CSV table of C-alpha atoms in Angstrom, one decimal:
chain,number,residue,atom,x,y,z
A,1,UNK,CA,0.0,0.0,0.0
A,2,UNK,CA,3.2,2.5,0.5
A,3,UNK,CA,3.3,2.8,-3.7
A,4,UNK,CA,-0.2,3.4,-3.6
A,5,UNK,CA,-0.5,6.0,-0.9
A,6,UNK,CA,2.6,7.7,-2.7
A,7,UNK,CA,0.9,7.7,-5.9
A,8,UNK,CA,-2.2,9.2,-4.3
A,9,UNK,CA,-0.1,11.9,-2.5
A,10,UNK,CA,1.7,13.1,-5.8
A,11,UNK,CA,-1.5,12.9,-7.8
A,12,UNK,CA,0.1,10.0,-10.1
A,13,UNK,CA,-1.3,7.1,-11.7
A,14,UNK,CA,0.6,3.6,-12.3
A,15,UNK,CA,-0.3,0.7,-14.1
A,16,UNK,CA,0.4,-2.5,-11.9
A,17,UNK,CA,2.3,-6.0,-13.9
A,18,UNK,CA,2.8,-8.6,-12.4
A,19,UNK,CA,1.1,-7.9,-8.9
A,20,UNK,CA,0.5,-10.7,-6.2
A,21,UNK,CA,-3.3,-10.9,-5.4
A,22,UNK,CA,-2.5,-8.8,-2.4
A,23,UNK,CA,-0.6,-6.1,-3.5
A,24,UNK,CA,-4.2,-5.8,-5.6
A,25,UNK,CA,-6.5,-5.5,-2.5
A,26,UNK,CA,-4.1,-4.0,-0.5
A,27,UNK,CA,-4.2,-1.0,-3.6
A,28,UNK,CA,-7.9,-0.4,-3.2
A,29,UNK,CA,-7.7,0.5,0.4
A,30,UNK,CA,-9.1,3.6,1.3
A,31,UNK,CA,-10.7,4.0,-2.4
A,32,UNK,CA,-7.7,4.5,-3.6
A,33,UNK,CA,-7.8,4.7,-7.2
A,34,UNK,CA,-3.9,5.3,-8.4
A,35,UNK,CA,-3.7,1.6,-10.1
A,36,UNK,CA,-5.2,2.4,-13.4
A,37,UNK,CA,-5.3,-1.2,-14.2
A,38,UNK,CA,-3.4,-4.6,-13.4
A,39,UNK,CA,-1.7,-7.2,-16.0
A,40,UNK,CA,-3.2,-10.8,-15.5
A,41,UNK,CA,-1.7,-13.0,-18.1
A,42,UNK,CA,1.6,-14.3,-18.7
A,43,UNK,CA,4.0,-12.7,-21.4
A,44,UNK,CA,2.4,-12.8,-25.1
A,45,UNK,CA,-0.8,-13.4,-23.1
A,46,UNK,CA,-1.9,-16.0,-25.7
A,47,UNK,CA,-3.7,-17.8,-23.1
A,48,UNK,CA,-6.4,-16.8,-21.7
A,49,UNK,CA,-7.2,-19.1,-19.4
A,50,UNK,CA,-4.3,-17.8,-17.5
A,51,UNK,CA,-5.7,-14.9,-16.6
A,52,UNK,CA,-9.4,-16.2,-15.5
A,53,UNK,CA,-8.8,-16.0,-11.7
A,54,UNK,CA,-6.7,-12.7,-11.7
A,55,UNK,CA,-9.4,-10.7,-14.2
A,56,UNK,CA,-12.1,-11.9,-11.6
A,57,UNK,CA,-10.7,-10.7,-8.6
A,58,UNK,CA,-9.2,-7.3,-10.3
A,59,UNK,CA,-12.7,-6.7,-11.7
A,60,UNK,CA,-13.9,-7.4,-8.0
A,61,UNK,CA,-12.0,-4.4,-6.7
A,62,UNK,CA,-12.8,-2.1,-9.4
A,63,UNK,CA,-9.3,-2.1,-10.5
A,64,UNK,CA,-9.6,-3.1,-14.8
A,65,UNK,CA,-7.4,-6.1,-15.7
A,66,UNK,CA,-5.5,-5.9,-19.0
A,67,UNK,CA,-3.0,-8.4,-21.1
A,68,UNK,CA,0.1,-8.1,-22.6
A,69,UNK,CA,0.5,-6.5,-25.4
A,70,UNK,CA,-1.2,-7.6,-28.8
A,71,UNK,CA,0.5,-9.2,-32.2
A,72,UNK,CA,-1.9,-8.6,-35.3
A,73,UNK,CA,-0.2,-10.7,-37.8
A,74,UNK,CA,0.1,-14.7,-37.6
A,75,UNK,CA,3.1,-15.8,-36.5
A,76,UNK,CA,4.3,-19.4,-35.5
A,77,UNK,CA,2.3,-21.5,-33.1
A,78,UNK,CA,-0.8,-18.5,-33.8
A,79,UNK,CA,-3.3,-18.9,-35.8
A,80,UNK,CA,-5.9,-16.1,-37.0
A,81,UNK,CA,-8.7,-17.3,-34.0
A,82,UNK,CA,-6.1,-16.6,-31.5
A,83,UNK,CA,-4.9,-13.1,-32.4
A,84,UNK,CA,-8.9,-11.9,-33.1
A,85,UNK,CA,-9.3,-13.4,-29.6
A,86,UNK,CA,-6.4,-11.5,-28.2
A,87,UNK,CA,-7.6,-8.0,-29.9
A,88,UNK,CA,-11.5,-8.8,-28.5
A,89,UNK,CA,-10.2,-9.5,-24.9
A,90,UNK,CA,-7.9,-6.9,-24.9
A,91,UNK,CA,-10.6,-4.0,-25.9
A,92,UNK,CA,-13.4,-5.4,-23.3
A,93,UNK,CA,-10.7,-5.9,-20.5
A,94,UNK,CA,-10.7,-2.1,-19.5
A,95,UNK,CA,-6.7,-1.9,-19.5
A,96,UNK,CA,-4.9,-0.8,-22.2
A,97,UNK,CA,-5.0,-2.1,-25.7
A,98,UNK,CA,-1.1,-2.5,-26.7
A,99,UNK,CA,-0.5,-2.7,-31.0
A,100,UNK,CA,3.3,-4.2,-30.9
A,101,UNK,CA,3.6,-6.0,-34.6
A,102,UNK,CA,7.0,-5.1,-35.8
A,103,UNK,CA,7.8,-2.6,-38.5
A,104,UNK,CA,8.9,-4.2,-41.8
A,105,UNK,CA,12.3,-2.7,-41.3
A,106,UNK,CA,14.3,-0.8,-39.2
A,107,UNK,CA,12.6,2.8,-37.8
A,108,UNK,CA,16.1,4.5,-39.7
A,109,UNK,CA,14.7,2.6,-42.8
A,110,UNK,CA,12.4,5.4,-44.7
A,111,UNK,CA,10.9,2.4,-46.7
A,112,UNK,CA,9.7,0.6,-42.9
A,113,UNK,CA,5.7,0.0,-42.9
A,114,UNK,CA,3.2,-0.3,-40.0
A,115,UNK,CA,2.6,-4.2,-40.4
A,116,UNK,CA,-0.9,-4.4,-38.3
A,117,UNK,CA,-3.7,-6.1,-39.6
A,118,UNK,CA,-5.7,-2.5,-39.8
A,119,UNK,CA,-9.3,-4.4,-39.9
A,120,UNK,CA,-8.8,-6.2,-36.0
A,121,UNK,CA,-7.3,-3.0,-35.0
A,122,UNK,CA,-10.2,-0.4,-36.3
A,123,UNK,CA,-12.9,-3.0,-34.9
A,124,UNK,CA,-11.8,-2.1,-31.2
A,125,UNK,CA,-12.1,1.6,-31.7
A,126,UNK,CA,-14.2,4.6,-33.5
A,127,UNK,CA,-12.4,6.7,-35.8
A,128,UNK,CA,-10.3,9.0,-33.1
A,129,UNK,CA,-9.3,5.7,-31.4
A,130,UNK,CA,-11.4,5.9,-28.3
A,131,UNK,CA,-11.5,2.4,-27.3
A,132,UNK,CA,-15.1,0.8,-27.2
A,133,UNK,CA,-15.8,-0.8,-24.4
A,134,UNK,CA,-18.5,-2.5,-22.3
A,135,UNK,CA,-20.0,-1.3,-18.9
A,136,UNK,CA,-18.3,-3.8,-17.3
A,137,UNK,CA,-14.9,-5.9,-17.6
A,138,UNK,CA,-15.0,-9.3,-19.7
A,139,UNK,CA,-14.6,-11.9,-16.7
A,140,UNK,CA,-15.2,-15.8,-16.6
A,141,UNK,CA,-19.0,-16.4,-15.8
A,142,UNK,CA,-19.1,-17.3,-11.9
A,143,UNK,CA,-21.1,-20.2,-12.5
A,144,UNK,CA,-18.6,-22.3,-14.4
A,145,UNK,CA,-15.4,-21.6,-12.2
A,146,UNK,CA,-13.9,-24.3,-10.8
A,147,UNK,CA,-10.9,-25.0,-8.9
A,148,UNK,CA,-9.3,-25.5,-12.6
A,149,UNK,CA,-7.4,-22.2,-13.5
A,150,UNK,CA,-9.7,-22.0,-16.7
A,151,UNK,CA,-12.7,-21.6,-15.0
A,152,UNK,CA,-14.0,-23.5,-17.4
A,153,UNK,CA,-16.4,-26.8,-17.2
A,154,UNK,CA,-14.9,-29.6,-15.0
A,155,UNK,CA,-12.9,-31.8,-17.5
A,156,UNK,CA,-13.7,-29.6,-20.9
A,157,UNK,CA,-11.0,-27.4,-23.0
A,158,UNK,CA,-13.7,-24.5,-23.1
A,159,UNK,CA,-14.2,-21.3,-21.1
A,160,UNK,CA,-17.0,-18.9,-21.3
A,161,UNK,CA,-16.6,-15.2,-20.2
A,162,UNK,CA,-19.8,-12.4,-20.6
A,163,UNK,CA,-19.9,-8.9,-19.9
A,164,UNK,CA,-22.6,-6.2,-20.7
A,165,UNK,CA,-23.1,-2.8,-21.2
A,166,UNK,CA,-25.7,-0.3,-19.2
A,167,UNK,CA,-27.2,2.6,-21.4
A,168,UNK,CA,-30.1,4.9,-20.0
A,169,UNK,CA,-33.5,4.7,-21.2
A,170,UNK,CA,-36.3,6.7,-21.6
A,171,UNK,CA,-40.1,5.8,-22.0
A,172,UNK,CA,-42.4,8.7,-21.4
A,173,UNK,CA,-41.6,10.2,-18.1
A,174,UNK,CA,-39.6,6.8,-16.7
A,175,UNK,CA,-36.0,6.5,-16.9
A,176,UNK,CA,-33.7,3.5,-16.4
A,177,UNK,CA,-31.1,1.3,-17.5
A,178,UNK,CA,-31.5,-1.1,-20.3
A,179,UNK,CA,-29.1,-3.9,-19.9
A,180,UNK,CA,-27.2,-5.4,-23.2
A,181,UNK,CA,-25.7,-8.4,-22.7
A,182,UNK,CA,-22.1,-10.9,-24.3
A,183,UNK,CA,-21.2,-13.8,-23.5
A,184,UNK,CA,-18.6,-15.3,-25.2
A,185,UNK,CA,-17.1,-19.2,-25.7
A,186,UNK,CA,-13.4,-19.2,-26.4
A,187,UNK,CA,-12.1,-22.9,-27.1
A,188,UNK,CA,-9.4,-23.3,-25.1
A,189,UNK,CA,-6.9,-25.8,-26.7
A,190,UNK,CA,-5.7,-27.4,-23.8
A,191,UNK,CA,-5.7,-31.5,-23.5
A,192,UNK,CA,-6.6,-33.4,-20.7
A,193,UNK,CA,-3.3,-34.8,-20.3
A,194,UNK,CA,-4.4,-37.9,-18.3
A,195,UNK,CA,-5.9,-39.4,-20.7
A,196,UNK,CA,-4.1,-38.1,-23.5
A,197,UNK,CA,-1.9,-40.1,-25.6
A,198,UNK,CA,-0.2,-39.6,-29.4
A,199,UNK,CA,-1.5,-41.7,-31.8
A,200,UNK,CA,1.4,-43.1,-33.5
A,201,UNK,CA,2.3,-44.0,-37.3
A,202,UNK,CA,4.9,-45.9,-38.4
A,203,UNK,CA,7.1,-44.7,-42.0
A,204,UNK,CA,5.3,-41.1,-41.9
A,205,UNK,CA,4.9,-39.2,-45.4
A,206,UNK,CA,4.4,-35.7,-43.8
A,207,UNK,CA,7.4,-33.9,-42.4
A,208,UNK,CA,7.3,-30.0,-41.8
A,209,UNK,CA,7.2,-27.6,-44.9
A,210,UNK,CA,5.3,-24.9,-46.7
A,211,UNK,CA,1.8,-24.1,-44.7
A,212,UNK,CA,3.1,-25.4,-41.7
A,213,UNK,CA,4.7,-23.7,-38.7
A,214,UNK,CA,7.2,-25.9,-36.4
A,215,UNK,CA,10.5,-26.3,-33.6
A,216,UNK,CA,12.9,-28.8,-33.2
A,217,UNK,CA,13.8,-30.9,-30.5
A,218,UNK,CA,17.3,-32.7,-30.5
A,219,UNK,CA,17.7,-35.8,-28.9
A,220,UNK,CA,14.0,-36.8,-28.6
A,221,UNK,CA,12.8,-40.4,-27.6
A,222,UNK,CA,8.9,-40.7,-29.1
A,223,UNK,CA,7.9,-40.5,-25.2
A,224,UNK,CA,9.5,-37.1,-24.9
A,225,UNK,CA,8.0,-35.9,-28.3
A,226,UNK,CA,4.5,-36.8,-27.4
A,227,UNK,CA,5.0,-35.0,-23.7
A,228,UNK,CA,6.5,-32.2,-25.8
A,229,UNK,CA,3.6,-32.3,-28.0
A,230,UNK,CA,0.3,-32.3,-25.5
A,231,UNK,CA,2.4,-29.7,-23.2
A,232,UNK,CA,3.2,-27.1,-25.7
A,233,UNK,CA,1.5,-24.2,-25.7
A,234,UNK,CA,1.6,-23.0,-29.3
A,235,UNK,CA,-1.1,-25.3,-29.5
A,236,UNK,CA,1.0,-28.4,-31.3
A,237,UNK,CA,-1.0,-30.3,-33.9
A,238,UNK,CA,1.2,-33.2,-34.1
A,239,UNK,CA,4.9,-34.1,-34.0
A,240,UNK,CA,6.8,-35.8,-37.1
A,241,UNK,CA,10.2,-37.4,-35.2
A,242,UNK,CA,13.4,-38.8,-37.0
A,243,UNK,CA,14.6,-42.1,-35.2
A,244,UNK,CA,17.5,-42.2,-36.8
A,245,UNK,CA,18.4,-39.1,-35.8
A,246,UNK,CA,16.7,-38.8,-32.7
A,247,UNK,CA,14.9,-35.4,-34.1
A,248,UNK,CA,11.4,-34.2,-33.0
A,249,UNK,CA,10.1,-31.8,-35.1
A,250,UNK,CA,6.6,-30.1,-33.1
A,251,UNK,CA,4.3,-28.9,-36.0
A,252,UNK,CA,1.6,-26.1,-35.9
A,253,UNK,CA,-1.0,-25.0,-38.3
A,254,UNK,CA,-0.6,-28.1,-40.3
A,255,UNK,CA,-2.5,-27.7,-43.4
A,256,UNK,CA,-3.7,-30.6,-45.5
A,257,UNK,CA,-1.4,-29.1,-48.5
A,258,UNK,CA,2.0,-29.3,-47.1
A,259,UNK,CA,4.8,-30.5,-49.3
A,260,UNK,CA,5.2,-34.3,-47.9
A,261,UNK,CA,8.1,-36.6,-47.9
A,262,UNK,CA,7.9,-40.2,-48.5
A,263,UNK,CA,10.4,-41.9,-45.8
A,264,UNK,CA,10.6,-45.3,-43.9
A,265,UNK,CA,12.5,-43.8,-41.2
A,266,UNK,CA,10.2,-41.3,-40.2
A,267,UNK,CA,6.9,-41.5,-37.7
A,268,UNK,CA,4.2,-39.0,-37.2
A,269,UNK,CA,2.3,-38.9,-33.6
A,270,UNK,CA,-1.1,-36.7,-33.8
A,271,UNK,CA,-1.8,-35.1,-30.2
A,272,UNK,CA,-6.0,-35.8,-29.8
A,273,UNK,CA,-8.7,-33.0,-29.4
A,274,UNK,CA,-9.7,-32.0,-26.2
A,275,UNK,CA,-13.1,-33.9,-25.6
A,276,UNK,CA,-16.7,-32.2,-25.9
A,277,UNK,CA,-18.9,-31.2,-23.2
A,278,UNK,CA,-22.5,-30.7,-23.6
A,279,UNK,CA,-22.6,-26.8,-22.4
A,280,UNK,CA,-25.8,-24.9,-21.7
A,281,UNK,CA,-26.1,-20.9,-21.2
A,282,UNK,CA,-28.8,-19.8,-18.7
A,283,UNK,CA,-29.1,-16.7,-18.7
A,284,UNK,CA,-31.5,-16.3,-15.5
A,285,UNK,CA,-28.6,-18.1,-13.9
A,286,UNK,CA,-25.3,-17.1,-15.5
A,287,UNK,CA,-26.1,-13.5,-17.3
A,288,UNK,CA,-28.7,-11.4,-15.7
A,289,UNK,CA,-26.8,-11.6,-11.9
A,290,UNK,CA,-24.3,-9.5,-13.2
A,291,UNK,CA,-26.1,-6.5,-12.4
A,292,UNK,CA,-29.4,-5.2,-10.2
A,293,UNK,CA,-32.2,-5.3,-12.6
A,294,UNK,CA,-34.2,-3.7,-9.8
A,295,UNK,CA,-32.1,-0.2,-9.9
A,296,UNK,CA,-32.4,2.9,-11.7
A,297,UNK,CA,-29.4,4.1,-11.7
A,298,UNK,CA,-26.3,1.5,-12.9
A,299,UNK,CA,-23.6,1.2,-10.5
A,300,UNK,CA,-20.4,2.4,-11.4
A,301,UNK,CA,-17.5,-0.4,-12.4
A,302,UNK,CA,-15.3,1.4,-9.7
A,303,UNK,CA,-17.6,0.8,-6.8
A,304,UNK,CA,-16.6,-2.9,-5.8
A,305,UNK,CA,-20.0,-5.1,-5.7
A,306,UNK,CA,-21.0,-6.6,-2.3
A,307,UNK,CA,-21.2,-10.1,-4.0
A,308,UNK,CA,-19.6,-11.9,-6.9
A,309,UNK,CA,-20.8,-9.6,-9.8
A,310,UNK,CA,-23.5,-6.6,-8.5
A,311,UNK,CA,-26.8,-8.5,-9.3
A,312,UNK,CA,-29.1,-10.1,-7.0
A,313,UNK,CA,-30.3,-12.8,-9.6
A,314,UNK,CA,-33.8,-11.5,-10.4
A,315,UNK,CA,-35.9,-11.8,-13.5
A,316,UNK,CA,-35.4,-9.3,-16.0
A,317,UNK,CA,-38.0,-7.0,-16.4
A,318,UNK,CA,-38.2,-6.9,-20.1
A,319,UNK,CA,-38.2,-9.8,-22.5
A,320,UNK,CA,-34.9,-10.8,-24.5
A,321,UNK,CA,-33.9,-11.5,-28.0
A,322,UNK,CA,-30.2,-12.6,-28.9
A,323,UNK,CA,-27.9,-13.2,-32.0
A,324,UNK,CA,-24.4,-15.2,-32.6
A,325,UNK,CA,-21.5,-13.8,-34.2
A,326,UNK,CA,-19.5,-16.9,-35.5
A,327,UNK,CA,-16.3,-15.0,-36.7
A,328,UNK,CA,-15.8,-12.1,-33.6
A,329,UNK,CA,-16.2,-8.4,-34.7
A,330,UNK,CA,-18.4,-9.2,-38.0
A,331,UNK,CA,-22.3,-9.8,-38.6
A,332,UNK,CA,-22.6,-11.9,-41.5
A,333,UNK,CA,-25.7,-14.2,-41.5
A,334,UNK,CA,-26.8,-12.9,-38.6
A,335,UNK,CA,-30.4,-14.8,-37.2
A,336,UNK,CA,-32.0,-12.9,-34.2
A,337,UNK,CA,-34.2,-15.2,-32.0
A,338,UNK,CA,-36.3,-14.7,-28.8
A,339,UNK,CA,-34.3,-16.1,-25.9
A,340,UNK,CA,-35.1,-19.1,-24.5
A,341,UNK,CA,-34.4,-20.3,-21.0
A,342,UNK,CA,-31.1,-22.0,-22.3
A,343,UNK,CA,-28.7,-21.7,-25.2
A,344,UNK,CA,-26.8,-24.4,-26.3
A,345,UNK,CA,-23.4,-23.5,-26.8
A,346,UNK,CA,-21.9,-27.3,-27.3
A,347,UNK,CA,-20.7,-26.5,-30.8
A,348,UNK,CA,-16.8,-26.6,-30.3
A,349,UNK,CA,-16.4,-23.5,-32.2
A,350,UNK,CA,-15.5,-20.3,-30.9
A,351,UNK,CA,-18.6,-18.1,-30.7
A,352,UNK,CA,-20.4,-14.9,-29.2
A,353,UNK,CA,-23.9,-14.8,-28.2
A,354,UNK,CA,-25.4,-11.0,-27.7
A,355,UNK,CA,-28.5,-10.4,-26.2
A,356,UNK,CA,-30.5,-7.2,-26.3
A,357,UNK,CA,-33.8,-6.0,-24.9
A,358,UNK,CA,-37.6,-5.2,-26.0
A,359,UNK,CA,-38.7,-2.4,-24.9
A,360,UNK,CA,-40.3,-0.5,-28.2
A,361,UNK,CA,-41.1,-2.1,-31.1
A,362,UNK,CA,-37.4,-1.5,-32.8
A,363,UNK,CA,-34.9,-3.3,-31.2
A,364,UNK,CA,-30.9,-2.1,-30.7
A,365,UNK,CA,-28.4,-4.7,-31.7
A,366,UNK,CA,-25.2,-3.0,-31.6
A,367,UNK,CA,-22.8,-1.9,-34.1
A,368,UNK,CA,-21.4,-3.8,-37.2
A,369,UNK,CA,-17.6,-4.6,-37.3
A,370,UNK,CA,-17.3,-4.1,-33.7
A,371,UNK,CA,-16.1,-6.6,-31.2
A,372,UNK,CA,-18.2,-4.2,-28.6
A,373,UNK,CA,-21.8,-4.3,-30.6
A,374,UNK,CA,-23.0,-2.1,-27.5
A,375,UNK,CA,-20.8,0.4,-26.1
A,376,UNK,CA,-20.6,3.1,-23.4
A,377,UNK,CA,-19.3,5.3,-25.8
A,378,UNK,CA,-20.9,4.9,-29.0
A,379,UNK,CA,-24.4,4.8,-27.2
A,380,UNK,CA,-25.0,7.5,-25.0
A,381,UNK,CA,-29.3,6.8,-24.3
A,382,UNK,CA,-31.9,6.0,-25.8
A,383,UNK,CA,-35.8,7.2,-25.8
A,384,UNK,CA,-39.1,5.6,-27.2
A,385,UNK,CA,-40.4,7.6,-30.1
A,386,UNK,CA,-44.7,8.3,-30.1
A,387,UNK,CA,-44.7,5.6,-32.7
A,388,UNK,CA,-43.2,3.4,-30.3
A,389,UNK,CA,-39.4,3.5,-32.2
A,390,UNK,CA,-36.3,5.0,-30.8
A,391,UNK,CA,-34.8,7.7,-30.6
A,392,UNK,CA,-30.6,6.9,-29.8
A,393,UNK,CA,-27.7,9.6,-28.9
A,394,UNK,CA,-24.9,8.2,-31.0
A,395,UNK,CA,-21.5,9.4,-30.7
A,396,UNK,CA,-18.8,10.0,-33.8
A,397,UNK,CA,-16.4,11.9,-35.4
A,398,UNK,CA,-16.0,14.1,-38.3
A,399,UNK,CA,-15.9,11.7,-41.6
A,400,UNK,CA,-17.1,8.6,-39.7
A,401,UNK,CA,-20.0,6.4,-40.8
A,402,UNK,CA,-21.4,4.0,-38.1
A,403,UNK,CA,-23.2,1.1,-39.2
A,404,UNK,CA,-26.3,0.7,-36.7
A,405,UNK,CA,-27.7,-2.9,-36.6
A,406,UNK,CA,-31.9,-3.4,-35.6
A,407,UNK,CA,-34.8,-5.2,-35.9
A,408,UNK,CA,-38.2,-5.4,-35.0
A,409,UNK,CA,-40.8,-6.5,-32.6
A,410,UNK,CA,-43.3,-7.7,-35.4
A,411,UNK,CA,-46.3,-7.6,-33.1
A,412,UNK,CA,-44.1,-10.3,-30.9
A,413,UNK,CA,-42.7,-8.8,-27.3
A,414,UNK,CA,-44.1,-11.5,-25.5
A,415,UNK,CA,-40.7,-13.9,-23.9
A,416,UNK,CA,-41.7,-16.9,-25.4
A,417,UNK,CA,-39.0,-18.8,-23.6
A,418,UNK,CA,-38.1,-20.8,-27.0
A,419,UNK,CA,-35.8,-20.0,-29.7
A,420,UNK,CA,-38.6,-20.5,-32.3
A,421,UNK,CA,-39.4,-17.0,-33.1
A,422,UNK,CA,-37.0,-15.4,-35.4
A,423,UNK,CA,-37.6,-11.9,-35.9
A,424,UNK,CA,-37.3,-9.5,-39.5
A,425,UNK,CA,-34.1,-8.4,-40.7
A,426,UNK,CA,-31.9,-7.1,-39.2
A,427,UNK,CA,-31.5,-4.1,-41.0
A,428,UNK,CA,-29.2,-1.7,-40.8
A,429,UNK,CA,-28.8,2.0,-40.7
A,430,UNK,CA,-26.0,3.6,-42.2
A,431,UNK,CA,-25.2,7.2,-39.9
A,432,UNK,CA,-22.2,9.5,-41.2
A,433,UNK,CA,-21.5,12.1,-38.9
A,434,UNK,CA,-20.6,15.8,-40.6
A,435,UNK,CA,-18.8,17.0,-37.3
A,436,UNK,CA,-17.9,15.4,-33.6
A,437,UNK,CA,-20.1,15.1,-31.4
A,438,UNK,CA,-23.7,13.4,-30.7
A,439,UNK,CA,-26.4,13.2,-32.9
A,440,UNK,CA,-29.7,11.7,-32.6
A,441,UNK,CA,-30.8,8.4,-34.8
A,442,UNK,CA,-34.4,8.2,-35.2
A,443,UNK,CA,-35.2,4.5,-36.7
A,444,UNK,CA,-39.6,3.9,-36.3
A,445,UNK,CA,-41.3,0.8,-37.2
């Protein structure tokens, strides 16, 4: 606490890495807010579920977790999932969002060239780079931590982490928050490593080339190249090893159209997938706890909660629809449904569920091309038009054109409790702003 109450006296600010959970709690003593934010995961953070546990208890205290910085461009051992996984936790963490590809040359080169993938970037941020961000940090869901560091299902590969975003609402002379909700499934390529055992073939045709990323391991028995293989966190497909030579050669991204090489001294071991779990979303139980649907006013992020999250479990008061996003930040092919009791989210694919409330007959979906559909500072409030629309207080800049995504009631706002009513659309409303500032988007049935 003696860094903090320095920090405090001077009127400074310090971002905290690699803290011990108490040097955390001992920095919010007194409402002390001079730790901007606290670093959870490991170097690279690649893996997430490394930072389950410390983003929980940071988000507990009010202080925002954050990651280590972010790599846009595949590399070896990450594939494209990761790094859009990476750039979505990063922006809904609250800490800061760190770009660190490499130039293509040296800064005294005049030829060097930013090397970022500018699409992942732009869909954390509006045009003047104001990050867009929830209400609320992206933590695991309390229900499905366990004593495994994932805090994911006992036994499964897959974690599941939700936030949501709080945005005042008006309907004639009553004002509250309307809650917008994410919940997101990341599939967590870790292997139960109990059970786990390479698969072994004999005079191998496939050795490491063209499509495929890989590291060598001298003086490998099999044994050590499978342990090598199921421990490695790049995630390791499979392992091609030399017995001649005693080689091991740990491969990633293998693609089906590597060059191959016929050889009678060579074996292949593929490391298994992580088995499937039957998973089911409730949001009575998992979503809507993690804020007090009875309130008026939202509570602010920096005023710890009392319990885990600052619900207290009730009912929501209006009914729910929700949509997937398969491929994070995009809406292609997007289905909007009327939320059932639960939502099967088996599918081993990564995806992201957003639900969003009925309370006129249009209904806000978010933003397209934004890993934030709903955020504080896009959407300012919202008010039901006489024609039972709305009215919303969007945010932009100068030269920017936001992309709004909606749909509507169709005579339904009844919760059904089933996923069989699919609604129209969703359409889309196309909002250029001529100078910065707010403007009001008036979209009627």
């Amino acid at each position: 606490s003696g860094i903090t109450r320095a920090l405090n006296d001077l009127g400074m600010h310090m971002q905290a890495c690699m803290a011990a959970p108490m040097d955390i709690m001992m920095s919010v003593e007194e409402n002390m807010t001079s730790i901007t934010n606290a670093r959870v995961s490991g170097d690279g953070g690649v893996m997430l579920g490394n930072a389950a546990l410390g983003s929980t208890l940071t988000s507990l205290l009010g202080v925002a977790w954050s990651k280590d910085n972010v790599r846009t461009q595949s590399r070896a051992g990450i594939s494209d999932a990761d790094i859009i996984m990476q750039m979505l936790t990063a922006t809904m963490s609250f800490g800061p969002v760190g770009i660190a590809d490499p130039l293509s040359a040296m800064p005294t080169d005049p030829t060097a060239r930013i090397t970022s993938n500018i699409t992942l970037v732009k869909a954390a941020i509006s045009l003047n780079g104001t990050l867009l961000r929830p209400s609320y940090p992206l933590t695991p869901l309390p229900s499905l931590c366990t004593t495994n560091s994932f805090c994911s299902i006992s036994g499964s590969s897959d974690t599941v982490w939700a936030t949501h975003t709080a945005i005042p609402a008006r309907v004639k002379a009553s004002q509250y928050p309307l809650y917008y909700f994410t919940a997101i499934k990341f599939a967590q390529k870790g292997r139960d490593l109990k059970s786990a055992q390479c698969e072994y073939k004999p005079n191998a045709d496939k050795t490491p080339g063209d499509g495929s990323c890989y590291k060598t391991i001298q003086n490998a028995s099999r044994e050590l190249c499978c342990d090598a293989c199921l421990n490695d966190t790049g995630i390791c497909n499979a392992y091609v090893r030399d017995p001649v030579h005693s080689v091991c050669y740990l491969i990633y991204n293998m693609k089906a159209g590597n060059s191959t090489v016929h050889s009678k001294d060579r074996e292949i071991g593929f490391a298994p997938s992580p088995p499937q779990h039957p998973f089911q979303l409730s949001p009575s139980n998992d979503l809507f706890p993690m804020v007090d649907l009875a309130t008026f006013v939202p509570e602010s992020f920096e005023n710890p909660p009392s319990t885990f999250f600052k619900g207290n479990g009730r009912e929501a008061m209006v009914p729910y629809v929700y949509y997937t996003v398969d491929k994070f930040g995009t809406f292609s092919n997007v289905t909007v449904k009327s939320l059932p009791d639960v939502l099967n989210m088996s599918d081993m694919n990564p995806v992201q569920i957003n639900l969003a409330p009925i309370f006129a007959n249009v209904i806000l979906l978010g933003e397209v091309g934004k890993y934030t559909a709903l955020s504080t500072y896009r959407f300012r409030s919202m008010q039901v038009t006489d024609s039972f629309g709305l009215n919303i207080t969007v945010a932009g800049n100068v030269g920017e054109t936001v992309q709004i995504l909606w749909t509507l009631t169709n005579g339904t706002t009844k919760n059904t409790k089933s996923s069989d009513v699919v609604f129209p659309g969703p359409f889309v409303r196309d909002v250029t702003f001529e100078s910065n500032g707010l403007t009001s988007v008036i979209i009627n049935p």
